PDB file of C-alpha atoms in Angstrom:
ATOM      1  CA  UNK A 266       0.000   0.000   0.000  1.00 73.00           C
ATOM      2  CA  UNK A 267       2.939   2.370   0.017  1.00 79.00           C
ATOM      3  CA  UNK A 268       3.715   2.104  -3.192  1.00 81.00           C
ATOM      4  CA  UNK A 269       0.280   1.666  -4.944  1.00 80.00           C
ATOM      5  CA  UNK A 270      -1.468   4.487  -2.738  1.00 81.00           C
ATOM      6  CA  UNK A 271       0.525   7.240  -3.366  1.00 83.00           C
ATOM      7  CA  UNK A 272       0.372   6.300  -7.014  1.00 83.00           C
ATOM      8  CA  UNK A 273      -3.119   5.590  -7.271  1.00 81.00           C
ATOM      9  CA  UNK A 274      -3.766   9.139  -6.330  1.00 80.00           C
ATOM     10  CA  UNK A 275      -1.272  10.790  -8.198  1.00 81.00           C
ATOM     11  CA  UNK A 276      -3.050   9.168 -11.358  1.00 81.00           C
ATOM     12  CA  UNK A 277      -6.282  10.133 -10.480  1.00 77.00           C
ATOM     13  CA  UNK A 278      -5.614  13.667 -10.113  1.00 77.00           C
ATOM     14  CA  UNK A 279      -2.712  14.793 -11.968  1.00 78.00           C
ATOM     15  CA  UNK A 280      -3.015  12.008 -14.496  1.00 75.00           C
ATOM     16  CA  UNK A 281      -0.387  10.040 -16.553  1.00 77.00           C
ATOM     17  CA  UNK A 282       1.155  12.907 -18.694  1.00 79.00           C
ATOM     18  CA  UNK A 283       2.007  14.951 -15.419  1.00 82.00           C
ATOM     19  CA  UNK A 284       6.156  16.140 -15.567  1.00 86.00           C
ATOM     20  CA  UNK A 285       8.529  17.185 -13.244  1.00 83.00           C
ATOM     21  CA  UNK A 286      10.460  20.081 -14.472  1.00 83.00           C
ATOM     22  CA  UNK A 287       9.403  18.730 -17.798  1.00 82.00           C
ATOM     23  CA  UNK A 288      11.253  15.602 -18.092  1.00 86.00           C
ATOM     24  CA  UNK A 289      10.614  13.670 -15.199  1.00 85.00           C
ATOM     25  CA  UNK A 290       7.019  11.920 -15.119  1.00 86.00           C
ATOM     26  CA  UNK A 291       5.418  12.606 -11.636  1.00 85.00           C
ATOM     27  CA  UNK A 292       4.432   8.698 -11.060  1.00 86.00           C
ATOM     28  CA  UNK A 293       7.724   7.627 -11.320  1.00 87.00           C
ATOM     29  CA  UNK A 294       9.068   9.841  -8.827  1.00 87.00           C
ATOM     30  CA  UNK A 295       6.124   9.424  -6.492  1.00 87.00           C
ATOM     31  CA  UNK A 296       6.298   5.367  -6.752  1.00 89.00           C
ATOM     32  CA  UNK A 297       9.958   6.048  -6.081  1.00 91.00           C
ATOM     33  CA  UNK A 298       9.005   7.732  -2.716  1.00 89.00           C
ATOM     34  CA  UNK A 299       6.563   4.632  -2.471  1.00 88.00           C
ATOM     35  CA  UNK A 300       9.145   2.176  -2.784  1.00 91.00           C
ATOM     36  CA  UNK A 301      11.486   3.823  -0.262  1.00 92.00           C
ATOM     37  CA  UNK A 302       8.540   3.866   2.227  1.00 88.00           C
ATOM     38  CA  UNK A 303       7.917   0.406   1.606  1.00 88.00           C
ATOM     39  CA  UNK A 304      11.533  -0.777   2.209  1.00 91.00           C
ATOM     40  CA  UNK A 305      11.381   1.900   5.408  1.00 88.00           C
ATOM     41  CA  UNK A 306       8.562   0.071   7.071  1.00 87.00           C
ATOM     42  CA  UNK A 307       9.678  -3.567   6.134  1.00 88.00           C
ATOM     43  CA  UNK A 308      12.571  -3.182   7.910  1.00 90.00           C
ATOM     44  CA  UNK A 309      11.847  -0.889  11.176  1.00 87.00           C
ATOM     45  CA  UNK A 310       8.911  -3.270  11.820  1.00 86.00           C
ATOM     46  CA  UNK A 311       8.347  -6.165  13.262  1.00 85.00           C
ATOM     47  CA  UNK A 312       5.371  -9.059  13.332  1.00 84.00           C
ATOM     48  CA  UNK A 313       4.662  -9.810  16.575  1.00 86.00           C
ATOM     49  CA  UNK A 314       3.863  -5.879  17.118  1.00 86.00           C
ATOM     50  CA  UNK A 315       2.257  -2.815  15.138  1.00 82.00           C
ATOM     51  CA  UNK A 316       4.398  -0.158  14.761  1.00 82.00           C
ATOM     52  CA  UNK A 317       4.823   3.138  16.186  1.00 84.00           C
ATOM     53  CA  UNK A 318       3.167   4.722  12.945  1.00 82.00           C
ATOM     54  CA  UNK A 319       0.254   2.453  12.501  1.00 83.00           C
ATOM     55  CA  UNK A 320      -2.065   5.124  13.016  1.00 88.00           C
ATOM     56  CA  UNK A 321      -0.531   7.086  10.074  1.00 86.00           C
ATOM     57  CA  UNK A 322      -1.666   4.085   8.044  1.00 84.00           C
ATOM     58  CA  UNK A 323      -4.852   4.589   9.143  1.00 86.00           C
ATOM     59  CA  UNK A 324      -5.274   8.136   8.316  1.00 88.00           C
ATOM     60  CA  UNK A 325      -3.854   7.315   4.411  1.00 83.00           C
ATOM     61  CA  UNK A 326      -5.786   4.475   3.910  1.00 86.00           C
ATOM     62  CA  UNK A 327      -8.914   7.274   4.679  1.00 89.00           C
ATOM     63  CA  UNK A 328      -7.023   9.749   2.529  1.00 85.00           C
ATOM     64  CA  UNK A 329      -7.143   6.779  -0.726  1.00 83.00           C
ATOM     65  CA  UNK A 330     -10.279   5.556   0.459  1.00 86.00           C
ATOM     66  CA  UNK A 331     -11.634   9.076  -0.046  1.00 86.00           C
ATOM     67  CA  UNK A 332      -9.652   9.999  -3.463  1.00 83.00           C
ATOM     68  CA  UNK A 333     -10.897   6.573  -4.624  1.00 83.00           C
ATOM     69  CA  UNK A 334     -14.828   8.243  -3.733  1.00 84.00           C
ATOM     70  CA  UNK A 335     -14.041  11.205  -5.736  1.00 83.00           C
ATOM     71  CA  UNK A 336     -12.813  10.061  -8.779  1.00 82.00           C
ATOM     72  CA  UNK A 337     -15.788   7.099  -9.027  1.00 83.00           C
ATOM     73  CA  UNK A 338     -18.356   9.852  -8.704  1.00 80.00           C
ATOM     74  CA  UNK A 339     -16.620  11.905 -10.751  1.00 81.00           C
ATOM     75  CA  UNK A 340     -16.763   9.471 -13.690  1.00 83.00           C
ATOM     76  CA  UNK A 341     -20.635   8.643 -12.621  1.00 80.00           C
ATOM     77  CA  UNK A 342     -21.674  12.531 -13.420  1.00 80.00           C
ATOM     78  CA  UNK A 343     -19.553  12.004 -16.572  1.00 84.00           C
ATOM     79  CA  UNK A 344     -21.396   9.101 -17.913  1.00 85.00           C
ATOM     80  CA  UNK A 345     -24.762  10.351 -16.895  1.00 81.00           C
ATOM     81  CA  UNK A 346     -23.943  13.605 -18.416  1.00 84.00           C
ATOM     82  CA  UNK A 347     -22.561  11.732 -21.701  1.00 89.00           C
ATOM     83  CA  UNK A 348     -26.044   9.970 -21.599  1.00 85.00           C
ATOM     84  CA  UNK A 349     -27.937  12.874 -21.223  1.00 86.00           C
ATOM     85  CA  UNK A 350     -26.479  14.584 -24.351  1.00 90.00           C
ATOM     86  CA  UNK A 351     -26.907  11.287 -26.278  1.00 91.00           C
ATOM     87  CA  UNK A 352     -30.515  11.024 -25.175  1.00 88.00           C
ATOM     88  CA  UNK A 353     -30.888  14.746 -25.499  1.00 89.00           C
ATOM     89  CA  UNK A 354     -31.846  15.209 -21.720  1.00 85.00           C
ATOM     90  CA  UNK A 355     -30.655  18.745 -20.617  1.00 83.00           C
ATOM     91  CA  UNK A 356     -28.661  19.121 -17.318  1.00 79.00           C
ATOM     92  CA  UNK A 357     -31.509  20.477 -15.841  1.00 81.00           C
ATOM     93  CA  UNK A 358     -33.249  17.484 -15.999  1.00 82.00           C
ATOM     94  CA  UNK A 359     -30.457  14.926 -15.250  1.00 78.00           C
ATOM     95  CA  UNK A 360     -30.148  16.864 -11.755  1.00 76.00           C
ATOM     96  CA  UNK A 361     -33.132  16.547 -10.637  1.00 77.00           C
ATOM     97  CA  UNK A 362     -33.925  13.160 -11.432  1.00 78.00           C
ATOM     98  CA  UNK A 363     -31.088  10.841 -12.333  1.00 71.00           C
ATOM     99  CA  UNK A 364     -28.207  12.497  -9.778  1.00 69.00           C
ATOM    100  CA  UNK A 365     -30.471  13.027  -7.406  1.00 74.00           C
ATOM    101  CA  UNK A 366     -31.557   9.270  -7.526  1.00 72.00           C
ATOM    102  CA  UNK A 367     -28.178   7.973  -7.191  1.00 68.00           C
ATOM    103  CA  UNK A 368     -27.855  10.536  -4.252  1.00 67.00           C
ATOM    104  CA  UNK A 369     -30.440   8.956  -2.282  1.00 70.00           C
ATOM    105  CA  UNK A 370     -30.044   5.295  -2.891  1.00 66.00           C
ATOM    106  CA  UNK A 371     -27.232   4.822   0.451  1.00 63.00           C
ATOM    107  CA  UNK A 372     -30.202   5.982   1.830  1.00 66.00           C
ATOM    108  CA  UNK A 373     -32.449   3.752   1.038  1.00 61.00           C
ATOM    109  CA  UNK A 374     -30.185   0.763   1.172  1.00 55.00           C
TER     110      UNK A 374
END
C-alpha cells in the first residue's frame, strides 16, 4: 500500500502525462518515494507488534479511500452527463432526477 497508494492518487488527479520540471514523469518519482517507504517500514517493523506509525496508516488508507470516492463519482456525473447529451436530456433534468436518484439510494439501502 505504500507504493500503490501514493500512485493511485497521483493518477487520479494529476493524471499520466504529469512532468517534473518537464522531463521527469510525476508517477515515477512518487512510486519512487513509495518504494522507499515500503523498504522503510519492512525493515523498522516487526510481526509480533504494530508499529509506532500504525495510526498514520490509518489516516492514508482514509485519505485513498476518499480519493478513490471522488474520482468514481466523478466518472458517474460524466457518464450520466454523456447519456444525457446522447438522449438529449438537458442538465436540468439529469439533476433533478437521475443524480439526485443515485444521491439517495445509500439511503435507502
Amino acid at each position: 500500500h505504500c507504493i500503490t497508494g501514493p500512485v493511485s492518487i497521483t493518477l487520479l488527479i494529476s493524471g499520466i502525462s504529469s512532468y517534473i520540471a518537464g522531463v521527469v514523469p510525476t508517477v515515477a518519482v512518487v512510486a519512487g518515494a513509495g518504494l522507499l517507504l515500503a523498504l522503510l517500514v519492512f525493515f523498522t517493523s516487526r510481526n509480533d507488534k504494530p508499529p509506532r506509525y500504525h495510526r498514520v496508516f490509518a489516516f492514508v488508507g482514509f485519505a485513498v479511500a476518499v480519493v478513490w470516492i471522488y474520482a468514481i463519482a466523478n466518472e458517474i456525473v460524466s457518464l450520466l452527463q454523456a447519456l444525457g447529451i446522447y438522449l438529449g436530456i438537458s442538465d436540468a433534468i439529469l439533476g433533478l432526477t437521475l443524480l439526485a436518484w443515485g444521491n439517495s439510494i445509500g439511503d435507502l439501502v
